[in-house]
PDB file of C-alpha atoms in Angstrom:
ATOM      1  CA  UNK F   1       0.000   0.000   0.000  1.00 91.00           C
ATOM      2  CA  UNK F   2       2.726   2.729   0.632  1.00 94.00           C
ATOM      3  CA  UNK F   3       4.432   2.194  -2.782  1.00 96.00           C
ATOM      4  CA  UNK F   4       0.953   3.024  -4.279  1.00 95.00           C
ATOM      5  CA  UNK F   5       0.613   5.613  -2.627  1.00 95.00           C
ATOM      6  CA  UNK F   6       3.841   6.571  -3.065  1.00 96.00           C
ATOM      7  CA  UNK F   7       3.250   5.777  -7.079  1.00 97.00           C
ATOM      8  CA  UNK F   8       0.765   8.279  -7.146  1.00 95.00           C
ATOM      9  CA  UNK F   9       2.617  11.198  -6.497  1.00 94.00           C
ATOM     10  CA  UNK F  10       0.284  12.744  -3.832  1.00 91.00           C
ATOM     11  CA  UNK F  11       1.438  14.048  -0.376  1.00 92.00           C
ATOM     12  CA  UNK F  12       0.137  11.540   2.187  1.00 94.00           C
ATOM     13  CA  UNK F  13      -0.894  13.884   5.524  1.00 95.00           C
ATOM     14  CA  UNK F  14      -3.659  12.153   7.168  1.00 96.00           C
ATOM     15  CA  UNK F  15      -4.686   8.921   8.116  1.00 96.00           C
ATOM     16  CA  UNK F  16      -8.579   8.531   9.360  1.00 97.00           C
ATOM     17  CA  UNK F  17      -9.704   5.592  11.845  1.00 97.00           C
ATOM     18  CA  UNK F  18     -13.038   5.270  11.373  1.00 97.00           C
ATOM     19  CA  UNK F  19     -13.150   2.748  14.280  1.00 97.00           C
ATOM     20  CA  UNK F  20     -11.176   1.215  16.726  1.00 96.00           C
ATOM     21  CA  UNK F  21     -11.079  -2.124  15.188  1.00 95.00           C
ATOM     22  CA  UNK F  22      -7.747  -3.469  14.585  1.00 93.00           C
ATOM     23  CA  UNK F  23      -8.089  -4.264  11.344  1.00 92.00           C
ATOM     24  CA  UNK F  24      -8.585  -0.961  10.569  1.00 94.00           C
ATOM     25  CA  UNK F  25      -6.050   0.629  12.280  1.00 95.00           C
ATOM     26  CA  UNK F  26      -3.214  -1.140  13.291  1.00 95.00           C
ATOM     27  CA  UNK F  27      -0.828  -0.786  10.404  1.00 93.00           C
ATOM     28  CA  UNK F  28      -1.537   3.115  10.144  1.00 95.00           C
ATOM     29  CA  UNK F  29       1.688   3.554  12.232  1.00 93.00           C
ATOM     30  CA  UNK F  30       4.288   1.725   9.454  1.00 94.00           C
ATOM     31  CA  UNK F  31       2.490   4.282   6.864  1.00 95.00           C
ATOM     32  CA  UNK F  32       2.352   7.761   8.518  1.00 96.00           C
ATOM     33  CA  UNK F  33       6.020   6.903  10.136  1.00 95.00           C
ATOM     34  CA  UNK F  34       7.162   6.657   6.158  1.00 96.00           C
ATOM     35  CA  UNK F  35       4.832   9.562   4.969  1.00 96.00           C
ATOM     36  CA  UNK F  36       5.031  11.996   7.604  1.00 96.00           C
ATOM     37  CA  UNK F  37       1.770  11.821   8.506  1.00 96.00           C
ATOM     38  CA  UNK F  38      -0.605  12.159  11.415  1.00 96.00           C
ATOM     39  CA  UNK F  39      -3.098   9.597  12.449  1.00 97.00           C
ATOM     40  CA  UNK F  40      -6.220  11.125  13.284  1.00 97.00           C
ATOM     41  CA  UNK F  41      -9.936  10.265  15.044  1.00 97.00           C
ATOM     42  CA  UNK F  42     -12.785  10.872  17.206  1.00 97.00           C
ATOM     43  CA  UNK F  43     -12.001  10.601  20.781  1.00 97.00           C
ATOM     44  CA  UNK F  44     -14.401   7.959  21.572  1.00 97.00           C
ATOM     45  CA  UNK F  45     -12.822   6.103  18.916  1.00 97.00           C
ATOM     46  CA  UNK F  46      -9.381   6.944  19.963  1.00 97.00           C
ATOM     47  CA  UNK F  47     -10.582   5.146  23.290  1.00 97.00           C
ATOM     48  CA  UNK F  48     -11.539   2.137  21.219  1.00 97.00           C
ATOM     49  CA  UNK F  49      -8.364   1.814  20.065  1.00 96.00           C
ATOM     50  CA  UNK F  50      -7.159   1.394  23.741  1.00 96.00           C
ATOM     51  CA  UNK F  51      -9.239  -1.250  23.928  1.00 95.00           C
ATOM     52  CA  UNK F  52      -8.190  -3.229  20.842  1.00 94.00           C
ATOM     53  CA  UNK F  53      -4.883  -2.887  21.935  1.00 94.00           C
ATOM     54  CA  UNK F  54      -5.607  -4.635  24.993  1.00 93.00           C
ATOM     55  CA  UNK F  55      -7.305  -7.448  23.214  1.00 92.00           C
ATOM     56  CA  UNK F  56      -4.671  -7.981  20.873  1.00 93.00           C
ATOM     57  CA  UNK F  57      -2.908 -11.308  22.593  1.00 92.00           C
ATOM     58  CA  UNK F  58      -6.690 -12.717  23.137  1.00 91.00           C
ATOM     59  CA  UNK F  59      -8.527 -11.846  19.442  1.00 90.00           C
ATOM     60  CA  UNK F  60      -5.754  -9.902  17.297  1.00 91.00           C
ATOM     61  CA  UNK F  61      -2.714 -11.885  17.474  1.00 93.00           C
ATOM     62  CA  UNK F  62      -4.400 -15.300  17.385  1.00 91.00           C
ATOM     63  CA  UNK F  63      -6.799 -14.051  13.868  1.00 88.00           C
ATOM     64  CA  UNK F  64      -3.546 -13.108  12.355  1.00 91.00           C
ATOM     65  CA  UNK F  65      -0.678 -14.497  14.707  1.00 93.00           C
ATOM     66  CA  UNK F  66       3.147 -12.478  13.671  1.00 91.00           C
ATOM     67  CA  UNK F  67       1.406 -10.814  10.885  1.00 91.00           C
ATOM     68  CA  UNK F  68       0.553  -7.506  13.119  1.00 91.00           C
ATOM     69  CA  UNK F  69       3.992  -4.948  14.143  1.00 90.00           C
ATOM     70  CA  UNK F  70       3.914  -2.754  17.086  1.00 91.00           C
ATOM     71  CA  UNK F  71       0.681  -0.522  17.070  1.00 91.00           C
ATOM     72  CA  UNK F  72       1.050   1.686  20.204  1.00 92.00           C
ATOM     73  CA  UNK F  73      -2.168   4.404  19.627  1.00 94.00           C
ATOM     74  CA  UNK F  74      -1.110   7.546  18.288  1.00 94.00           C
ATOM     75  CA  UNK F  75      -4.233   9.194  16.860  1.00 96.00           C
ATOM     76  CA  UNK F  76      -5.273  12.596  17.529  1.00 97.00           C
ATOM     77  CA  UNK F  77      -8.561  14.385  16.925  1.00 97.00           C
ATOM     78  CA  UNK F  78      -8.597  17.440  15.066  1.00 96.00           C
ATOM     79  CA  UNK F  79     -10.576  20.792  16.032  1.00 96.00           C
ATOM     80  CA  UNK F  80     -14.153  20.560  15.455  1.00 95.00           C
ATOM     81  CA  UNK F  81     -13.538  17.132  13.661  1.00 96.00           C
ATOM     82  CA  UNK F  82     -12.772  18.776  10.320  1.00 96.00           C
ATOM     83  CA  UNK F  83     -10.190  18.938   7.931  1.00 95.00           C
ATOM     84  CA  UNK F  84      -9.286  20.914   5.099  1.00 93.00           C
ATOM     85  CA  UNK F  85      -7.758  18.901   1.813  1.00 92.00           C
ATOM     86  CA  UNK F  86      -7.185  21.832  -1.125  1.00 92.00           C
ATOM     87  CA  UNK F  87      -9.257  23.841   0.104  1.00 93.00           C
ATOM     88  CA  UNK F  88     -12.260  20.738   0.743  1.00 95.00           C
ATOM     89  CA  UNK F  89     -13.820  19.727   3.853  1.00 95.00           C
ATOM     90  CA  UNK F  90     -13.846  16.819   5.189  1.00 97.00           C
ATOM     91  CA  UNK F  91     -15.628  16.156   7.912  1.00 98.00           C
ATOM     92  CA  UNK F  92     -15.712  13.115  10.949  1.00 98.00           C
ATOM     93  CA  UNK F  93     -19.165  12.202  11.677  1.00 98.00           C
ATOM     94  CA  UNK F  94     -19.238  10.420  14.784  1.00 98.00           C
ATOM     95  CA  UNK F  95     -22.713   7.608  14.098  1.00 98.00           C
ATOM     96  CA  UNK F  96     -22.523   5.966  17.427  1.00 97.00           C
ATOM     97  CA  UNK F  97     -22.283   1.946  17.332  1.00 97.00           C
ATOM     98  CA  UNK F  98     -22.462   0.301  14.488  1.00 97.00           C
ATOM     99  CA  UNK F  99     -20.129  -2.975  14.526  1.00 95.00           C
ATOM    100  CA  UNK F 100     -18.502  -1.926  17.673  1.00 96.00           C
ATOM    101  CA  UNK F 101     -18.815   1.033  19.751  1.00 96.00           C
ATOM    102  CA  UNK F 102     -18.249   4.512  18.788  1.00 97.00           C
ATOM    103  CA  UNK F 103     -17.974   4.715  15.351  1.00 97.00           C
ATOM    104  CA  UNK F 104     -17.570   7.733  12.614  1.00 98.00           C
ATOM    105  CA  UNK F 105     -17.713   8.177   8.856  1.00 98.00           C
ATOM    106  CA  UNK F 106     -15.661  10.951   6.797  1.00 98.00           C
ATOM    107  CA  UNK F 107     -18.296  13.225   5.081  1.00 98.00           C
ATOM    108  CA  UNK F 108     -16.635  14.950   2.116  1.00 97.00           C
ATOM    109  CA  UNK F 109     -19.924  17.292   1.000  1.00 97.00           C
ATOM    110  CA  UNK F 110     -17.782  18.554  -2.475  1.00 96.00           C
ATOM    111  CA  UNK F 111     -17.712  15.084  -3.739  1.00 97.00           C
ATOM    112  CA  UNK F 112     -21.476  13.335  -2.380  1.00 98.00           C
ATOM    113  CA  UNK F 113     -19.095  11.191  -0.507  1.00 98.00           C
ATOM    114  CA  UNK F 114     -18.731   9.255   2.693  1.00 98.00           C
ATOM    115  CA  UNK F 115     -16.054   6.668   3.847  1.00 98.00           C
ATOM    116  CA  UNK F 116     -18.121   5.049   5.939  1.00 98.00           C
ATOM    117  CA  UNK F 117     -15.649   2.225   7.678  1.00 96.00           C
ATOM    118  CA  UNK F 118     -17.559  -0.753   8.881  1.00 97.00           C
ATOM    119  CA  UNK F 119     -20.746   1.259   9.546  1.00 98.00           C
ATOM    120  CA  UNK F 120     -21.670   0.080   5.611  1.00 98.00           C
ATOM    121  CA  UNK F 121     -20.800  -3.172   3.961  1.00 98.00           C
ATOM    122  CA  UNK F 122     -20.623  -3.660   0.001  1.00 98.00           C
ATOM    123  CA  UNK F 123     -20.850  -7.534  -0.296  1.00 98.00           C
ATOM    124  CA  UNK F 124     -19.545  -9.060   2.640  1.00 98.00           C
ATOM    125  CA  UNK F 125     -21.006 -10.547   5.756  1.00 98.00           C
ATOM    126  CA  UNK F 126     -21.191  -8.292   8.614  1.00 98.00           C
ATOM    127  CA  UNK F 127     -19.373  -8.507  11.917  1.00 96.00           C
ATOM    128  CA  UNK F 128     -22.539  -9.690  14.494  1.00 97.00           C
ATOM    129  CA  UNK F 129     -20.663 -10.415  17.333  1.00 95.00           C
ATOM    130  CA  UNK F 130     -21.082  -6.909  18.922  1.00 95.00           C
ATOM    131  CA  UNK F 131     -25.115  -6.341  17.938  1.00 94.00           C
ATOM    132  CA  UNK F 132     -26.508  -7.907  20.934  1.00 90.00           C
ATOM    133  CA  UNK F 133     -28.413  -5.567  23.623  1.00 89.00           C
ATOM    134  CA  UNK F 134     -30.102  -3.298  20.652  1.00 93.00           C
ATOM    135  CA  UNK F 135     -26.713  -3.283  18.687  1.00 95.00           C
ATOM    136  CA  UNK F 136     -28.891  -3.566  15.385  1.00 97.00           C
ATOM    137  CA  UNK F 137     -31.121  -1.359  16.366  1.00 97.00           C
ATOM    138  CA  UNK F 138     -28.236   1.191  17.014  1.00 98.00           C
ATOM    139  CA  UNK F 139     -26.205   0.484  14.063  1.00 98.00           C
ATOM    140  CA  UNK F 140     -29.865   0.998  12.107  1.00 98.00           C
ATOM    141  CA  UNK F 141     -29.667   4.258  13.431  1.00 98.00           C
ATOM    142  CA  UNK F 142     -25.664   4.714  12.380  1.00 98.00           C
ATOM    143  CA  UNK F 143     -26.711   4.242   8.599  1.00 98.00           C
ATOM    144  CA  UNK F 144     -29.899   6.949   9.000  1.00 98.00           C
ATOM    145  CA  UNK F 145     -27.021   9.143   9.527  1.00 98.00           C
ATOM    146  CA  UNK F 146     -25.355   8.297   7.062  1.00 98.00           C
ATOM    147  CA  UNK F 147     -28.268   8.541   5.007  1.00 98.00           C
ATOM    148  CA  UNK F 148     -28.941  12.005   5.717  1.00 98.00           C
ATOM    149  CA  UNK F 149     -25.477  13.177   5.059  1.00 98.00           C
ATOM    150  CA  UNK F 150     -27.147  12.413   1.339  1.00 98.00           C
ATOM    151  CA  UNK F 151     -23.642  10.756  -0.012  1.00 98.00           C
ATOM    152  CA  UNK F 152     -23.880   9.636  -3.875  1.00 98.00           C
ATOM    153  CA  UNK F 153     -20.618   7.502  -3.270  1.00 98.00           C
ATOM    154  CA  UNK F 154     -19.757   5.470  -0.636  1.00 98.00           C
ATOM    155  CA  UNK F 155     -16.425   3.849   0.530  1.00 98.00           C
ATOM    156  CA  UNK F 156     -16.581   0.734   2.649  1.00 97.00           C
ATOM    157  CA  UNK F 157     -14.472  -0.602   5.051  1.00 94.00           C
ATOM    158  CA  UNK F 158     -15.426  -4.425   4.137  1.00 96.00           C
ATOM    159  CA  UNK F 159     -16.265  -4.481  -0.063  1.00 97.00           C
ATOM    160  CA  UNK F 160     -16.509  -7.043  -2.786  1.00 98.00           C
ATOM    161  CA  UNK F 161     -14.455  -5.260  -5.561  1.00 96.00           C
ATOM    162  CA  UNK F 162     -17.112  -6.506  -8.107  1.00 97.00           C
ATOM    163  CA  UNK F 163     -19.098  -4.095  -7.017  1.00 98.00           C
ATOM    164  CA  UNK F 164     -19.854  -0.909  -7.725  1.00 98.00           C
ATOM    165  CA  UNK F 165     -19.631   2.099  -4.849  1.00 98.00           C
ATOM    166  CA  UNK F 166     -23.663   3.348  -4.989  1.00 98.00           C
ATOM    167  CA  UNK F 167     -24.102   4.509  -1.790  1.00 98.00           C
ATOM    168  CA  UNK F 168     -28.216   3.853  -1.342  1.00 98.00           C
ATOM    169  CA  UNK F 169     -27.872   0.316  -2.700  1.00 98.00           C
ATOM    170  CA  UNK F 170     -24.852  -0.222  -0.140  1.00 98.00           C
ATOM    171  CA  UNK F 171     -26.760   1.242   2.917  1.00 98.00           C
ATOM    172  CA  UNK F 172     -30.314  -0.593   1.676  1.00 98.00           C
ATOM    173  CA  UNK F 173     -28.416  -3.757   1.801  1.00 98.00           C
ATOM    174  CA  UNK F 174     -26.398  -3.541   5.283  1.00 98.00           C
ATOM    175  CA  UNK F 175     -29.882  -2.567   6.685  1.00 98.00           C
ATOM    176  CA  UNK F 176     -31.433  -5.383   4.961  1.00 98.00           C
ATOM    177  CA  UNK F 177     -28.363  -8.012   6.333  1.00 98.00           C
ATOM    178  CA  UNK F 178     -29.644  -6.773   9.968  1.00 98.00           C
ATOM    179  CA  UNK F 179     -33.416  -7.673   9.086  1.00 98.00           C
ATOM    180  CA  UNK F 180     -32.724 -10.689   7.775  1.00 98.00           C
ATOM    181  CA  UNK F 181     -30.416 -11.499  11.494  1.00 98.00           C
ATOM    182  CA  UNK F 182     -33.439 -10.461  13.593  1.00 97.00           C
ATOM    183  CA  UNK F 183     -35.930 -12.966  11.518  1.00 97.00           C
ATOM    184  CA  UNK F 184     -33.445 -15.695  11.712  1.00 97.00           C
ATOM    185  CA  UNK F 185     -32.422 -15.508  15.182  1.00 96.00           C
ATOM    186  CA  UNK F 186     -35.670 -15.450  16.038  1.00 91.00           C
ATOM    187  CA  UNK F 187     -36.178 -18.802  13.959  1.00 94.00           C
ATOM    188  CA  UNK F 188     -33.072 -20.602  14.522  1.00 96.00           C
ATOM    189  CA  UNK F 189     -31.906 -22.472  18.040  1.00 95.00           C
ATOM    190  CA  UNK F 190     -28.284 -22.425  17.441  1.00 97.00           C
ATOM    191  CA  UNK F 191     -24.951 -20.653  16.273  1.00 97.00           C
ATOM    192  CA  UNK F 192     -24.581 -23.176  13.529  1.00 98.00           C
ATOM    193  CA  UNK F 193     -28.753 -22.916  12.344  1.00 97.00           C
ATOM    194  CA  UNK F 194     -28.181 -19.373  12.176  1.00 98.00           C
ATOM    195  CA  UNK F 195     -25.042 -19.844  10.497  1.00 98.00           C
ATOM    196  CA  UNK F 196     -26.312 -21.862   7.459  1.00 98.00           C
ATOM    197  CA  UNK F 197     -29.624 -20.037   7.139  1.00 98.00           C
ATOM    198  CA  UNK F 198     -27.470 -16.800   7.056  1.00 98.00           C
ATOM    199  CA  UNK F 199     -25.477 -18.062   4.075  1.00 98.00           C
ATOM    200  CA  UNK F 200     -28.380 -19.503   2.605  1.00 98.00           C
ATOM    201  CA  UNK F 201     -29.885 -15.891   2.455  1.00 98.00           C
ATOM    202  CA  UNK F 202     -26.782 -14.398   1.444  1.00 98.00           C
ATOM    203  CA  UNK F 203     -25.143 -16.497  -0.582  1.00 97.00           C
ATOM    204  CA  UNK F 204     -22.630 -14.203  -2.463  1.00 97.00           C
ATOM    205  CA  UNK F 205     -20.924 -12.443   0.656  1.00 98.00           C
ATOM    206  CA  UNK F 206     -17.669 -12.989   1.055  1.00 98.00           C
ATOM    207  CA  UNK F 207     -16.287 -13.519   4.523  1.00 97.00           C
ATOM    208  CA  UNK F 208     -18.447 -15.825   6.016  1.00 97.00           C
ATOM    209  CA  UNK F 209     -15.760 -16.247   9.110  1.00 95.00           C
ATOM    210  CA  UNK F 210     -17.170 -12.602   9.731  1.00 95.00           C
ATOM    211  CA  UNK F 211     -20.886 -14.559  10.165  1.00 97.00           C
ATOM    212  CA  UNK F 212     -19.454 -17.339  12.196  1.00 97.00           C
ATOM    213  CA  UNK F 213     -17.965 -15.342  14.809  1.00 94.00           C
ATOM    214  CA  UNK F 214     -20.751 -13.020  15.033  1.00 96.00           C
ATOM    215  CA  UNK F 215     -22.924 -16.332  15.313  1.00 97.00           C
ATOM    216  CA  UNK F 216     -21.362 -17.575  18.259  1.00 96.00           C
ATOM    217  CA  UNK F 217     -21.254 -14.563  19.970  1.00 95.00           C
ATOM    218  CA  UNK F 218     -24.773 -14.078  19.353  1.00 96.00           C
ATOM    219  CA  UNK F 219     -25.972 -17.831  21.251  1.00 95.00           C
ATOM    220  CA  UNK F 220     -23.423 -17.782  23.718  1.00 90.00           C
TER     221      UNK F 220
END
């Protein structure tokens, strides 16, 4: 990733976490270190990022085990959460919980667009494991948000690259994936009924390990 961004020529000064998820995150370090650049989020999810570093030798490290370098937390939030890119804004949007707790999308109003992190999915299975105790209903109320922010164009955290980046089809279906968990929890008596019905609905999102683990979680 930093020789393309390199390759392109453009001057690298900000890195946004749109969550504390590790995945998202924990790398950030090897490319502002090379860029010069600042790593920068809410502070609720700054505080997330606390956390994942704590669960790192319990969830992180065994998920990808000597795969992750030293990822000590060194974003910052900016005044008013906004930032100015030639002369753009771009704003952080905090939405609340959506697959974990305190989440935020970047709102760039010049180009109808929002990078919406893991609050919107484009083809792959969501992460469950964190929607219990009105978690749905919360993250339902993450992508109204986003919804009224009006974006044409949407960038997701999680995407099949077959498809395209329409922002209402991408929010219609993440809602729809939380329906469909609601009916089928309701119908299904165990992590691996869920499981299969899930896939059976959704047969062409990728990640199904994503579903299992949210499964599990969900009937423990």
């Amino acid at each position: 990733m930093g020789d393309w961004v390199e390759a392109t020529g453009k001057n690298l000064t900000h890195i946004f976490a749109t969550h504390g998820h590790g995945d998202h995150w924990f790398t950030a370090g090897v490319l502002a270190e090379r860029f010069g650049a600042q790593v920068v989020a809410s502070a609720g999810t700054i505080t997330q990022m606390h956390r994942n570093v704590s669960l790192r030798p319990h969830f992180w490290d065994r998920l990808f085990p000597g795969q992750i370098p030293d990822a000590p937390v060194t974003a910052v939030t900016v005044p008013g959460n906004r930032l100015s890119l030639e002369g753009h804004d771009l704003v952080i949007v905090e939405v609340g919980h959506s697959d974990t707790d305190e989440t935020s999308v970047l709102h760039v109003p010049d180009l109808e667009l929002v990078v919406a992190g893991d609050v919107v999915h484009n083809g792959v299975h969501q992460y469950l494991a964190e929607s219990r105790d009105g978690g749905r209903d919360a993250w339902r109320e993450a992508l109204t948000v986003v919804e009224g922010l009006r974006p044409r164009r949407i960038v997701t955290g999680h995407k099949n690259k077959e498809l395209d980046d329409d922002a209402a089809r991408a929010i219609a279906e993440t809602r729809l994936y939380l329906d469909a968990t609601d009916e089928l929890l309701g119908r299904q008596e165990d992590a691996l009924g869920f499981f299969h019905a899930m896939l059976e609905r959704f047969p062409e999102r990728l990640n199904p390990g994503a579903l299992w683990g949210g499964a599990v979680a969900l009937y423990a």
